PDB file of C-alpha atoms in Angstrom:
ATOM      1  CA  MET A   1      -7.860  31.415  12.850  1.00  0.00           C
ATOM      2  CA  LYS A   2      -8.127  28.110  10.963  1.00  0.00           C
ATOM      3  CA  ILE A   3      -4.672  28.646   9.476  1.00  0.00           C
ATOM      4  CA  ILE A   4      -3.165  29.104  12.943  1.00  0.00           C
ATOM      5  CA  LEU A   5      -4.977  26.041  14.329  1.00  0.00           C
ATOM      6  CA  ASN A   6      -3.855  23.931  11.361  1.00  0.00           C
ATOM      7  CA  PHE A   7      -0.273  25.133  11.784  1.00  0.00           C
ATOM      8  CA  VAL A   8      -0.293  24.365  15.518  1.00  0.00           C
ATOM      9  CA  GLY A   9      -1.858  20.964  14.755  1.00  0.00           C
ATOM     10  CA  ILE A  10       0.820  20.074  12.200  1.00  0.00           C
ATOM     11  CA  VAL A  11       3.624  21.155  14.546  1.00  0.00           C
ATOM     12  CA  ALA A  12       2.016  19.142  17.365  1.00  0.00           C
ATOM     13  CA  VAL A  13       1.853  16.013  15.159  1.00  0.00           C
ATOM     14  CA  ILE A  14       5.529  16.427  14.254  1.00  0.00           C
ATOM     15  CA  LEU A  15       6.495  16.856  17.922  1.00  0.00           C
ATOM     16  CA  GLY A  16       4.291  13.906  18.896  1.00  0.00           C
ATOM     17  CA  VAL A  17       5.961  11.641  16.345  1.00  0.00           C
ATOM     18  CA  LEU A  18       9.391  12.820  17.500  1.00  0.00           C
ATOM     19  CA  GLY A  19       8.283  12.058  21.060  1.00  0.00           C
ATOM     20  CA  ILE A  20       8.015   8.387  20.142  1.00  0.00           C
ATOM     21  CA  PHE A  21      11.783   8.321  19.731  1.00  0.00           C
ATOM     22  CA  LEU A  22      13.071  11.081  22.028  1.00  0.00           C
ATOM     23  CA  PRO A  23      12.996  10.890  25.827  1.00  0.00           C
ATOM     24  CA  LEU A  24      11.389  13.814  27.650  1.00  0.00           C
ATOM     25  CA  LEU A  25       9.284  14.729  24.617  1.00  0.00           C
ATOM     26  CA  PRO A  26       5.797  13.410  25.342  1.00  0.00           C
ATOM     27  CA  THR A  27       3.794  11.943  22.485  1.00  0.00           C
ATOM     28  CA  THR A  28       0.242  11.809  23.808  1.00  0.00           C
ATOM     29  CA  PRO A  29      -0.222  15.472  24.834  1.00  0.00           C
ATOM     30  CA  PHE A  30       1.010  16.673  21.458  1.00  0.00           C
ATOM     31  CA  LEU A  31      -1.299  14.304  19.602  1.00  0.00           C
ATOM     32  CA  LEU A  32      -4.222  15.375  21.781  1.00  0.00           C
ATOM     33  CA  LEU A  33      -3.377  19.020  21.053  1.00  0.00           C
ATOM     34  CA  ALA A  34      -3.205  18.262  17.334  1.00  0.00           C
ATOM     35  CA  SER A  35      -6.553  16.487  17.487  1.00  0.00           C
ATOM     36  CA  ALA A  36      -8.169  19.426  19.297  1.00  0.00           C
ATOM     37  CA  CYS A  37      -6.764  21.903  16.755  1.00  0.00           C
ATOM     38  CA  PHE A  38      -7.828  19.826  13.760  1.00  0.00           C
ATOM     39  CA  ALA A  39     -11.314  19.238  15.226  1.00  0.00           C
ATOM     40  CA  ARG A  40     -11.853  23.001  15.112  1.00  0.00           C
ATOM     41  CA  ALA A  41     -10.040  23.831  11.886  1.00  0.00           C
ATOM     42  CA  SER A  42      -9.878  20.855   9.532  1.00  0.00           C
ATOM     43  CA  PRO A  43     -12.296  17.918   9.668  1.00  0.00           C
ATOM     44  CA  ARG A  44     -10.190  16.165   7.020  1.00  0.00           C
ATOM     45  CA  MET A  45      -6.991  16.349   9.121  1.00  0.00           C
ATOM     46  CA  HIS A  46      -8.912  15.419  12.281  1.00  0.00           C
ATOM     47  CA  ASN A  47     -10.301  12.348  10.516  1.00  0.00           C
ATOM     48  CA  TRP A  48      -6.805  11.445   9.256  1.00  0.00           C
ATOM     49  CA  LEU A  49      -5.422  11.663  12.780  1.00  0.00           C
ATOM     50  CA  ARG A  50      -8.256   9.611  14.304  1.00  0.00           C
ATOM     51  CA  THR A  51      -7.988   6.911  11.632  1.00  0.00           C
ATOM     52  CA  ASN A  52      -4.191   6.726  11.610  1.00  0.00           C
ATOM     53  CA  ARG A  53      -3.145   3.084  11.916  1.00  0.00           C
ATOM     54  CA  VAL A  54      -0.411   3.807  14.495  1.00  0.00           C
ATOM     55  CA  PHE A  55      -2.117   6.041  17.051  1.00  0.00           C
ATOM     56  CA  GLY A  56      -5.675   6.552  15.800  1.00  0.00           C
ATOM     57  CA  LYS A  57      -7.331   3.954  18.038  1.00  0.00           C
ATOM     58  CA  TYR A  58      -5.715   5.400  21.175  1.00  0.00           C
ATOM     59  CA  LEU A  59      -6.855   8.916  20.237  1.00  0.00           C
ATOM     60  CA  ARG A  60     -10.414   7.765  19.508  1.00  0.00           C
ATOM     61  CA  ASP A  61     -10.637   5.847  22.770  1.00  0.00           C
ATOM     62  CA  TYR A  62      -9.232   8.753  24.778  1.00  0.00           C
ATOM     63  CA  GLU A  63     -11.436  11.358  23.098  1.00  0.00           C
ATOM     64  CA  ASN A  64     -14.523   9.181  23.582  1.00  0.00           C
ATOM     65  CA  GLY A  65     -13.792   8.966  27.328  1.00  0.00           C
ATOM     66  CA  ARG A  66     -12.863   5.273  27.365  1.00  0.00           C
ATOM     67  CA  GLY A  67      -9.258   5.940  28.359  1.00  0.00           C
ATOM     68  CA  ILE A  68      -6.208   3.788  27.720  1.00  0.00           C
ATOM     69  CA  PRO A  69      -6.001   0.000  28.238  1.00  0.00           C
ATOM     70  CA  LEU A  70      -4.013  -1.110  31.286  1.00  0.00           C
ATOM     71  CA  ARG A  71      -1.524  -2.909  29.046  1.00  0.00           C
ATOM     72  CA  GLY A  72      -0.939   0.350  27.133  1.00  0.00           C
ATOM     73  CA  LYS A  73      -0.367   2.288  30.348  1.00  0.00           C
ATOM     74  CA  VAL A  74       2.142  -0.290  31.561  1.00  0.00           C
ATOM     75  CA  TRP A  75       4.082  -0.186  28.287  1.00  0.00           C
ATOM     76  CA  ILE A  76       4.019   3.614  28.227  1.00  0.00           C
ATOM     77  CA  LEU A  77       5.493   3.741  31.737  1.00  0.00           C
ATOM     78  CA  ILE A  78       8.114   1.057  30.998  1.00  0.00           C
ATOM     79  CA  PHE A  79       9.369   2.787  27.855  1.00  0.00           C
ATOM     80  CA  MET A  80       9.142   6.265  29.355  1.00  0.00           C
ATOM     81  CA  TRP A  81      11.070   5.387  32.508  1.00  0.00           C
ATOM     82  CA  GLY A  82      13.538   3.272  30.532  1.00  0.00           C
ATOM     83  CA  SER A  83      14.439   6.144  28.230  1.00  0.00           C
ATOM     84  CA  MET A  84      14.432   8.631  31.097  1.00  0.00           C
ATOM     85  CA  SER A  85      16.696   6.386  33.169  1.00  0.00           C
ATOM     86  CA  TYR A  86      19.157   6.288  30.309  1.00  0.00           C
ATOM     87  CA  SER A  87      19.041  10.098  30.086  1.00  0.00           C
ATOM     88  CA  ILE A  88      19.561  10.422  33.850  1.00  0.00           C
ATOM     89  CA  TRP A  89      22.516   8.047  33.683  1.00  0.00           C
ATOM     90  CA  ARG A  90      24.106   9.927  30.755  1.00  0.00           C
ATOM     91  CA  THR A  91      23.980  13.428  32.242  1.00  0.00           C
ATOM     92  CA  ASP A  92      26.352  14.852  34.832  1.00  0.00           C
ATOM     93  CA  HIS A  93      24.152  17.804  35.777  1.00  0.00           C
ATOM     94  CA  LEU A  94      22.087  17.400  38.913  1.00  0.00           C
ATOM     95  CA  TRP A  95      19.488  19.954  37.813  1.00  0.00           C
ATOM     96  CA  VAL A  96      18.911  18.035  34.558  1.00  0.00           C
ATOM     97  CA  ARG A  97      18.473  14.789  36.481  1.00  0.00           C
ATOM     98  CA  LEU A  98      15.989  16.449  38.835  1.00  0.00           C
ATOM     99  CA  LEU A  99      14.094  17.941  35.898  1.00  0.00           C
ATOM    100  CA  ILE A 100      13.842  14.548  34.182  1.00  0.00           C
ATOM    101  CA  ILE A 101      12.637  12.897  37.387  1.00  0.00           C
ATOM    102  CA  THR A 102      10.095  15.672  37.988  1.00  0.00           C
ATOM    103  CA  VAL A 103       8.688  15.447  34.455  1.00  0.00           C
ATOM    104  CA  GLY A 104       8.558  11.648  34.707  1.00  0.00           C
ATOM    105  CA  ALA A 105       6.788  11.776  38.066  1.00  0.00           C
ATOM    106  CA  CYS A 106       4.222  14.287  36.772  1.00  0.00           C
ATOM    107  CA  VAL A 107       3.482  12.221  33.661  1.00  0.00           C
ATOM    108  CA  THR A 108       3.231   9.052  35.771  1.00  0.00           C
ATOM    109  CA  ILE A 109       0.814  10.695  38.215  1.00  0.00           C
ATOM    110  CA  TYR A 110      -1.284  12.111  35.388  1.00  0.00           C
ATOM    111  CA  LEU A 111      -1.411   8.780  33.559  1.00  0.00           C
ATOM    112  CA  THR A 112      -2.252   6.697  36.610  1.00  0.00           C
ATOM    113  CA  ARG A 113      -4.637   9.081  38.400  1.00  0.00           C
ATOM    114  CA  PHE A 114      -6.397  11.136  35.739  1.00  0.00           C
ATOM    115  CA  VAL A 115      -6.486   9.062  32.538  1.00  0.00           C
ATOM    116  CA  PRO A 116      -9.203   6.401  32.752  1.00  0.00           C
ATOM    117  CA  THR A 117      -8.140   2.794  32.405  1.00  0.00           C
ATOM    118  CA  MET A 118     -10.165   1.141  29.664  1.00  0.00           C
ATOM    119  CA  ARG A 119     -11.766  -2.120  30.692  1.00  0.00           C
ATOM    120  CA  ILE A 120     -11.510  -4.698  27.943  1.00  0.00           C
ATOM    121  CA  PRO A 121     -14.120  -7.445  28.270  1.00  0.00           C
ATOM    122  CA  PRO A 122     -12.687 -10.972  28.384  1.00  0.00           C
ATOM    123  CA  ALA A 123     -12.825 -12.940  25.173  1.00  0.00           C
ATOM    124  CA  PRO A 124     -15.479 -15.658  25.121  1.00  0.00           C
ATOM    125  CA  ALA A 125     -14.177 -19.139  25.812  1.00  0.00           C
ATOM    126  CA  ASP A 126     -14.364 -21.767  23.056  1.00  0.00           C
ATOM    127  CA  GLY A 127     -17.688 -23.538  22.961  1.00  0.00           C
ATOM    128  CA  GLU A 128     -19.795 -20.652  24.289  1.00  0.00           C
TER     129      GLU A 128
END
């Protein structure tokens, strides 16, 4: 079973990294899947994923229930809808456009309604 979980985790990491660059391929769900697989099958890979300099902090915060900072959510939505808008503009098929819009709407609803927004305390002012 560990071999299967490790395989699924590696494939999920690859798809998650590709999702950074490809519209319609979500990054976060694949990385969360990879983290869940590695947590059960390979503590070493799970630690690597959680300490990765690119996406490790976001995974740790999400897994610990703190959520995603508001600034991160805003940037995610800007980039996601920007790339999806380009895809909608480039296709001539109505069903593809509707699919893109549906996926985008579902991800937006999930991100805004179900993923907690992490509250970052304000930095102390000078002299305090």
